[in-house]
Short mmCIF file of C-alpha atoms (C1' of nucleotides) and ligand atoms in Angstrom, two decimals:
data_model
loop_
_atom_site.label_atom_id
_atom_site.label_comp_id
_atom_site.label_asym_id
_atom_site.label_seq_id
_atom_site.Cartn_x
_atom_site.Cartn_y
_atom_site.Cartn_z
CA MET A 3 20.09 13.16 -22.73
CA GLU A 4 22.52 11.34 -23.45
CA LYS A 5 23.19 9.19 -20.70
CA VAL A 6 20.02 7.97 -20.19
CA ARG A 7 20.46 6.85 -23.95
CA LYS A 8 23.43 5.16 -21.93
CA LEU A 9 21.72 3.77 -19.03
CA LEU A 10 18.88 2.25 -20.49
CA GLU A 11 21.00 0.64 -23.33
CA SER A 12 23.77 -0.99 -20.84
CA LYS A 13 20.46 -2.75 -19.54
CA ASN A 14 19.31 -3.91 -22.92
CA ILE A 15 15.81 -1.58 -22.12
CA ARG A 16 15.20 0.51 -26.03
CA PRO A 17 15.14 4.18 -25.41
CA THR A 18 11.93 4.74 -26.22
CA TYR A 19 10.68 8.50 -26.67
CA GLN A 20 8.26 7.50 -23.94
CA ARG A 21 11.67 5.70 -21.52
CA LEU A 22 14.41 8.55 -22.41
CA LYS A 23 11.46 11.03 -21.02
CA ILE A 24 10.95 9.59 -17.63
CA LEU A 25 13.96 8.74 -16.72
CA LYS A 26 15.08 11.66 -17.60
CA TYR A 27 12.85 13.55 -15.18
CA LEU A 28 13.27 11.01 -12.90
CA THR A 29 17.05 11.45 -12.49
CA GLU A 30 16.37 15.29 -12.75
CA SER A 31 13.84 14.82 -10.07
CA LYS A 32 13.91 15.44 -6.04
CA GLU A 33 10.55 14.81 -5.20
CA HIS A 34 10.73 10.64 -5.49
CA PRO A 35 7.17 11.91 -7.48
CA THR A 36 4.03 9.37 -8.00
CA VAL A 37 3.45 7.57 -10.91
CA ASP A 38 0.58 10.57 -11.37
CA ARG A 39 2.53 13.31 -11.11
CA ILE A 40 5.23 11.06 -13.16
CA TYR A 41 2.01 11.25 -15.99
CA GLY A 42 1.44 14.54 -15.64
CA VAL A 43 4.75 16.15 -16.02
CA MET A 44 4.86 13.59 -18.92
CA LYS A 45 2.08 14.63 -21.06
CA LYS A 46 3.00 18.42 -21.42
CA ASP A 47 5.61 16.62 -24.00
CA ILE A 48 3.51 13.99 -24.90
CA PRO A 49 0.20 14.74 -24.97
CA THR A 50 -0.77 10.53 -26.40
CA ILE A 51 1.42 9.14 -23.69
CA SER A 52 -0.75 6.38 -21.74
CA LYS A 53 -0.39 5.92 -17.20
CA THR A 54 0.26 1.99 -18.03
CA THR A 55 3.12 3.57 -19.92
CA VAL A 56 4.12 4.82 -17.15
CA TYR A 57 3.49 1.68 -15.34
CA ASN A 58 5.73 -0.59 -17.82
CA THR A 59 8.05 2.47 -18.35
CA LEU A 60 9.24 1.94 -14.01
CA ASN A 61 8.50 -1.70 -13.50
CA SER A 62 11.25 -2.11 -16.49
CA LEU A 63 13.22 0.15 -14.43
CA VAL A 64 13.52 -1.39 -11.13
CA GLU A 65 13.77 -5.17 -12.95
CA ALA A 66 16.60 -3.20 -13.99
CA GLY A 67 17.96 -2.23 -11.00
CA VAL A 68 18.15 1.65 -12.38
CA ALA A 69 15.13 3.32 -10.13
CA LEU A 70 13.17 1.80 -6.61
CA PRO A 71 9.71 2.02 -5.78
CA ILE A 72 9.36 3.04 -2.13
CA ILE A 73 6.48 2.62 -0.14
CA ILE A 74 6.04 4.33 2.78
CA THR A 75 2.39 5.20 2.95
CA GLY A 76 0.66 2.14 1.29
CA LYS A 77 -1.04 4.82 -0.40
CA GLU A 78 0.35 5.01 -3.81
CA ALA A 79 4.39 3.73 -4.78
CA ARG A 80 6.80 6.67 -5.62
CA PHE A 81 9.98 6.09 -7.93
CA ASP A 82 13.52 6.55 -6.90
CA SER A 83 16.48 6.46 -9.84
CA ASN A 84 19.07 7.32 -7.07
CA VAL A 85 19.13 3.51 -6.47
CA MET A 86 22.35 3.87 -3.70
CA PRO A 87 21.07 2.95 -0.31
CA HIS A 88 20.44 6.11 2.00
CA HIS A 89 17.19 6.95 3.97
CA HIS A 90 14.41 9.58 3.36
CA PHE A 91 12.62 11.87 5.35
CA TYR A 92 7.92 11.74 5.20
CA CYS A 93 6.43 14.56 6.08
CA GLU A 94 2.91 13.64 7.54
CA LYS A 95 2.02 17.39 7.22
CA CYS A 96 3.00 18.01 2.93
CA GLY A 97 3.47 14.83 1.31
CA LYS A 98 7.31 15.30 0.87
CA ILE A 99 9.90 13.04 0.86
CA LEU A 100 14.04 14.42 1.71
CA ASP A 101 17.01 12.35 1.44
CA LEU A 102 18.90 11.55 4.20
CA LYS A 103 21.90 11.07 3.84
CA VAL A 104 22.92 9.44 7.41
CA GLU A 105 25.59 7.08 8.56
CA CYS A 106 23.91 3.72 9.19
CA GLU A 107 26.30 0.12 9.92
CA HIS A 108 22.97 -1.81 8.64
CA PHE A 109 23.84 -1.37 5.01
CA LYS A 110 27.16 -2.47 5.78
CA LYS A 111 26.22 -6.09 6.41
CA GLY A 112 24.98 -8.78 3.63
CA SER A 113 23.95 -11.27 5.92
CA ILE A 114 21.55 -10.91 9.50
CA HIS A 115 20.92 -13.29 11.77
CA GLY A 116 21.09 -15.91 8.69
CA HIS A 117 18.89 -14.83 6.84
CA SER A 118 20.71 -12.93 2.97
CA ILE A 119 20.07 -9.86 2.70
CA LYS A 120 19.12 -7.56 -0.51
CA GLU A 121 18.16 -4.44 0.84
CA LEU A 122 17.38 -2.27 3.35
CA HIS A 123 14.43 0.14 3.85
CA GLY A 124 14.82 2.91 6.24
CA TYR A 125 13.31 5.92 6.70
CA TYR A 126 11.43 8.03 9.01
CA LYS A 127 8.21 9.94 9.16
CA GLY A 128 7.34 13.41 10.86
CA ILE A 129 7.06 16.67 10.24
CA CYS A 130 9.77 18.50 8.18
CA LYS A 131 11.77 21.82 8.50
CA ASN A 132 9.33 23.85 6.23
CA CYS A 133 6.60 23.08 8.15
CA LEU A 134 7.34 22.89 11.57
CA MET B 14 -7.76 -11.83 28.45
CA GLU B 15 -7.75 -9.41 31.18
CA LYS B 16 -5.29 -7.78 30.30
CA VAL B 17 -5.89 -7.45 26.77
CA ARG B 18 -9.42 -5.50 27.99
CA LYS B 19 -7.09 -3.44 30.77
CA LEU B 20 -5.15 -2.00 27.86
CA LEU B 21 -7.98 -0.55 25.72
CA GLU B 22 -9.48 0.40 28.65
CA SER B 23 -6.63 2.12 29.64
CA LYS B 24 -6.49 4.12 26.21
CA ASN B 25 -11.65 4.17 26.14
CA ILE B 26 -12.01 1.77 23.93
CA ARG B 27 -15.10 -0.59 24.66
CA PRO B 28 -13.66 -3.68 25.33
CA THR B 29 -16.25 -5.52 22.50
CA TYR B 30 -16.41 -8.44 22.09
CA GLN B 31 -14.45 -8.84 18.29
CA ARG B 32 -12.31 -5.82 19.97
CA LEU B 33 -10.54 -8.20 22.95
CA LYS B 34 -10.58 -11.14 20.52
CA ILE B 35 -8.62 -9.10 17.82
CA LEU B 36 -6.40 -7.28 20.03
CA LYS B 37 -5.76 -10.49 21.52
CA TYR B 38 -4.87 -12.97 19.14
CA LEU B 39 -2.50 -9.66 17.12
CA THR B 40 -0.54 -9.70 20.80
CA GLU B 41 -0.09 -13.88 20.74
CA SER B 42 0.70 -13.95 17.43
CA LYS B 43 4.80 -13.40 16.06
CA GLU B 44 3.35 -12.92 12.43
CA HIS B 45 2.55 -9.41 11.92
CA PRO B 46 -0.75 -10.32 10.30
CA THR B 47 -3.09 -9.20 6.90
CA VAL B 48 -6.26 -7.68 7.53
CA ASP B 49 -7.00 -10.88 5.62
CA ARG B 50 -5.56 -13.45 8.08
CA ILE B 51 -6.79 -11.70 11.05
CA TYR B 52 -10.78 -12.21 9.80
CA GLY B 53 -9.97 -16.00 8.59
CA VAL B 54 -8.73 -16.19 11.69
CA MET B 55 -12.09 -14.76 13.90
CA LYS B 56 -14.03 -16.52 12.00
CA LYS B 57 -13.25 -19.82 13.83
CA ASP B 58 -14.76 -18.01 16.85
CA ILE B 59 -17.08 -15.36 16.07
CA PRO B 60 -18.64 -16.86 12.05
CA THR B 61 -20.56 -13.39 11.50
CA ILE B 62 -17.41 -10.80 12.28
CA SER B 63 -17.62 -8.39 9.30
CA LYS B 64 -14.09 -7.77 7.30
CA THR B 65 -14.77 -3.99 7.84
CA THR B 66 -15.26 -4.38 11.92
CA VAL B 67 -11.43 -5.33 11.33
CA TYR B 68 -10.59 -2.87 9.20
CA ASN B 69 -12.39 -0.56 11.87
CA THR B 70 -10.75 -2.39 15.06
CA LEU B 71 -7.21 -1.98 13.78
CA ASN B 72 -7.73 1.41 13.19
CA SER B 73 -9.00 2.24 16.02
CA LEU B 74 -6.01 0.30 17.94
CA VAL B 75 -3.15 2.10 15.96
CA GLU B 76 -5.09 5.24 16.45
CA ALA B 77 -4.47 4.18 19.79
CA GLY B 78 -0.67 3.43 19.79
CA VAL B 79 -1.92 0.29 20.57
CA ALA B 80 -1.29 -1.79 17.43
CA LEU B 81 1.64 0.01 14.18
CA PRO B 82 0.57 -0.90 10.45
CA ILE B 83 3.61 -2.46 8.42
CA ILE B 84 3.97 -1.25 5.18
CA ILE B 85 7.08 -3.83 3.01
CA THR B 86 4.79 -4.47 -0.27
CA GLY B 87 2.49 -1.60 -1.12
CA LYS B 88 -0.29 -4.83 -2.07
CA GLU B 89 -1.69 -4.94 2.02
CA ALA B 90 -0.67 -4.09 5.05
CA ARG B 91 0.21 -5.22 8.04
CA PHE B 92 -0.45 -5.28 11.66
CA ASP B 93 1.71 -5.38 15.11
CA SER B 94 0.94 -5.14 18.96
CA ASN B 95 4.51 -4.65 19.31
CA VAL B 96 4.78 -0.66 19.44
CA MET B 97 8.43 -0.38 20.94
CA PRO B 98 10.92 0.52 18.21
CA HIS B 99 12.21 -2.59 16.33
CA HIS B 100 13.37 -3.51 12.95
CA HIS B 101 11.62 -5.89 11.07
CA PHE B 102 12.86 -8.70 7.85
CA TYR B 103 11.10 -9.15 5.34
CA CYS B 104 11.25 -12.90 3.12
CA GLU B 105 10.24 -11.95 -0.71
CA LYS B 106 10.84 -15.48 -0.71
CA CYS B 107 7.42 -16.83 2.21
CA GLY B 108 6.76 -14.09 2.23
CA LYS B 109 6.90 -13.78 6.53
CA ILE B 110 8.19 -10.05 8.32
CA LEU B 111 10.28 -11.63 11.43
CA ASP B 112 11.67 -9.23 14.01
CA LEU B 113 14.68 -7.88 14.02
CA LYS B 114 16.81 -7.62 17.17
CA VAL B 115 19.30 -4.79 15.79
CA GLU B 116 20.79 -1.88 17.91
CA CYS B 117 20.51 1.31 16.08
CA GLU B 118 20.94 4.06 17.06
CA HIS B 119 18.96 6.60 14.64
CA PHE B 120 16.84 5.50 16.91
CA LYS B 121 16.98 7.37 19.72
CA LYS B 122 16.92 11.18 17.96
CA GLY B 123 14.27 13.12 18.54
CA SER B 124 15.37 15.61 15.38
CA ILE B 125 17.33 15.33 12.20
CA HIS B 126 18.71 18.01 9.95
CA GLY B 127 16.39 20.41 11.70
CA HIS B 128 13.24 17.41 10.67
CA SER B 129 11.06 16.40 13.94
CA ILE B 130 10.40 12.90 14.10
CA LYS B 131 7.62 10.73 14.76
CA GLU B 132 9.48 7.28 13.22
CA LEU B 133 10.78 5.37 12.51
CA HIS B 134 11.04 2.05 10.22
CA GLY B 135 13.69 -0.20 9.53
CA TYR B 136 13.35 -2.89 7.43
CA TYR B 137 15.46 -6.11 4.89
CA LYS B 138 14.14 -7.13 2.44
CA GLY B 139 16.29 -10.79 1.39
CA ILE B 140 15.47 -14.75 1.95
CA CYS B 141 14.78 -15.69 4.96
CA LYS B 142 16.84 -18.71 7.01
CA ASN B 143 14.61 -21.14 6.07
CA CYS B 144 13.85 -20.52 2.58
CA LEU B 145 18.20 -20.89 1.48
"C1'" DT C 12 10.86 -1.78 -48.32
"C1'" DC C 13 8.90 -6.11 -45.03
"C1'" DC C 14 9.12 -8.51 -41.56
"C1'" DA C 15 9.00 -10.17 -36.77
"C1'" DT C 16 8.42 -9.04 -32.43
"C1'" DA C 17 8.38 -5.44 -28.80
"C1'" DT C 18 6.52 -0.63 -26.91
"C1'" DT C 19 2.60 1.41 -26.19
"C1'" DT C 20 -2.52 2.53 -25.24
"C1'" DG C 21 -7.16 2.34 -23.77
"C1'" DT C 22 -10.20 -0.32 -21.01
"C1'" DA C 23 -12.13 -3.58 -18.63
"C1'" DA C 24 -10.16 -6.73 -14.35
"C1'" DT C 25 -8.47 -7.49 -9.53
"C1'" DC C 26 -7.73 -5.29 -4.73
"C1'" DC C 27 -7.23 -3.81 -0.78
"C1'" DT C 28 -9.45 0.12 1.93
"C1'" DT C 29 -12.16 3.27 3.15
"C1'" DA C 30 -18.08 5.44 2.89
"C1'" DC C 31 -22.08 4.47 4.13
"C1'" DA C 32 -26.07 3.54 5.89
"C1'" DA C 33 -29.12 0.07 8.65
"C1'" DT C 34 -29.11 -3.06 12.59
"C1'" DT C 35 -27.18 -4.41 17.12
"C1'" DA C 36 -25.81 -3.69 20.86
"C1'" DT C 37 -24.07 -1.01 24.99
"C1'" DG C 38 -23.95 2.22 28.94
"C1'" DT C 39 -26.24 5.36 31.49
"C1'" DA C 40 -30.59 7.59 33.48
"C1'" DT C 41 -35.18 6.75 35.37
"C1'" DA D 16 -35.61 -3.33 35.12
"C1'" DT D 17 -37.21 0.01 30.97
"C1'" DA D 18 -36.32 3.99 28.71
"C1'" DC D 19 -33.36 6.35 25.53
"C1'" DA D 20 -28.64 8.14 23.71
"C1'" DT D 21 -24.96 6.73 22.23
"C1'" DA D 22 -21.89 3.42 19.96
"C1'" DA D 23 -20.40 -0.44 17.23
"C1'" DT D 24 -21.00 -4.13 14.30
"C1'" DT D 25 -22.23 -5.44 9.71
"C1'" DG D 26 -23.45 -5.53 4.30
"C1'" DT D 27 -22.69 -3.58 0.39
"C1'" DA D 28 -21.48 -0.47 -2.83
"C1'" DA D 29 -17.89 2.93 -3.64
"C1'" DG D 30 -13.02 4.55 -4.63
"C1'" DG D 31 -8.48 4.42 -6.28
"C1'" DA D 32 -4.11 2.32 -7.07
"C1'" DT D 33 -2.40 -1.18 -9.99
"C1'" DT D 34 -2.10 -4.74 -13.58
"C1'" DA D 35 -4.24 -8.04 -17.09
"C1'" DC D 36 -5.48 -7.80 -22.08
"C1'" DA D 37 -5.85 -7.48 -26.86
"C1'" DA D 38 -5.43 -4.28 -30.18
"C1'" DA D 39 -2.42 -0.53 -32.57
"C1'" DT D 40 1.54 1.83 -33.21
"C1'" DA D 41 6.44 1.80 -33.24
"C1'" DT D 42 10.74 -0.57 -33.29
"C1'" DG D 43 15.50 -2.59 -35.30
"C1'" DG D 44 17.30 -6.22 -38.70
"C1'" DA D 45 17.46 -8.53 -43.64
MN1 LIG E 21 15.24 8.63 -2.07
MN1 LIG E 22 7.52 -7.37 15.29
ZN1 LIG E 23 6.16 18.98 4.93
ZN1 LIG E 24 10.82 -17.42 3.73
#
DNA sequence: TCCATATTTGTAATCCTTACAATTATGTAT
DNA sequence: ATACATAATTGTAAGGATTACAAATATGGA
């Protein structure tokens, strides 16, 4: 919990109870949760929490560079506290999003064809090992 | 126009006037248009066209494998009639989506870590050459 | 403690997309 | 050509994720 608090303070984000819990859950979870999922989990500890707070907090974390939204389905965003460049696998059957450790020479580039690169996103869609 | 008709017929999609026009525009446009954009352009030729028809048609084209939705911002889908694997560049300033011709060894794979791959999507986010 | 400011909360509004039913068009058999 | 069954189009309503907003609450410093 101290690590999470330090992380927030280093980004000048006030470490409120809601924010600490949300970021802690995000760092410990490997499931790239949706807002609804985060909201549901948070309610156990903070029954009064509002979904707007979840949205506000996630937006703050993203803006501060501590989290990343993962846009794949276009239905709902999912969130990742691992902001190091990495690829994902989206299973069309179970809906899980898995981290992939794949080499990608494109991560290294700062520009391409004259366009300035800020982020690179790569993901596969298919059926995961478990669902096959 | 005959090419577009043939394409639709090959996929067993009835070549109605609306569908022909929409697919024709999609194949000739390089801008990866939104539904609203397509709707606006179609209205010039077909003033009575409904936005639902645009949605229906695009869904049919996607299902038939003739078009692909491009999900980047999470706000609104954009569409591409080029279904050959290729990467994109999204400009955060002007909102344009550009095609990128980049080599990617990952396109060749059929599976990864035991997961069965159906699609690979890759895109950069940043500031395009024109906006720099 | 007091106060200014930031955060949280609940509700309403917004925007994209889909559901649905009525109307219109299409293709085929007579 | 006509009649009929089926499919597509249209307009409106509903759904779902996200944001806007203002009131209530919490925070941190003087
Ligand atoms: Mn991840
Ligand atoms: Mn493209
Ligand atoms: Zn799966
Ligand atoms: Zn640009």
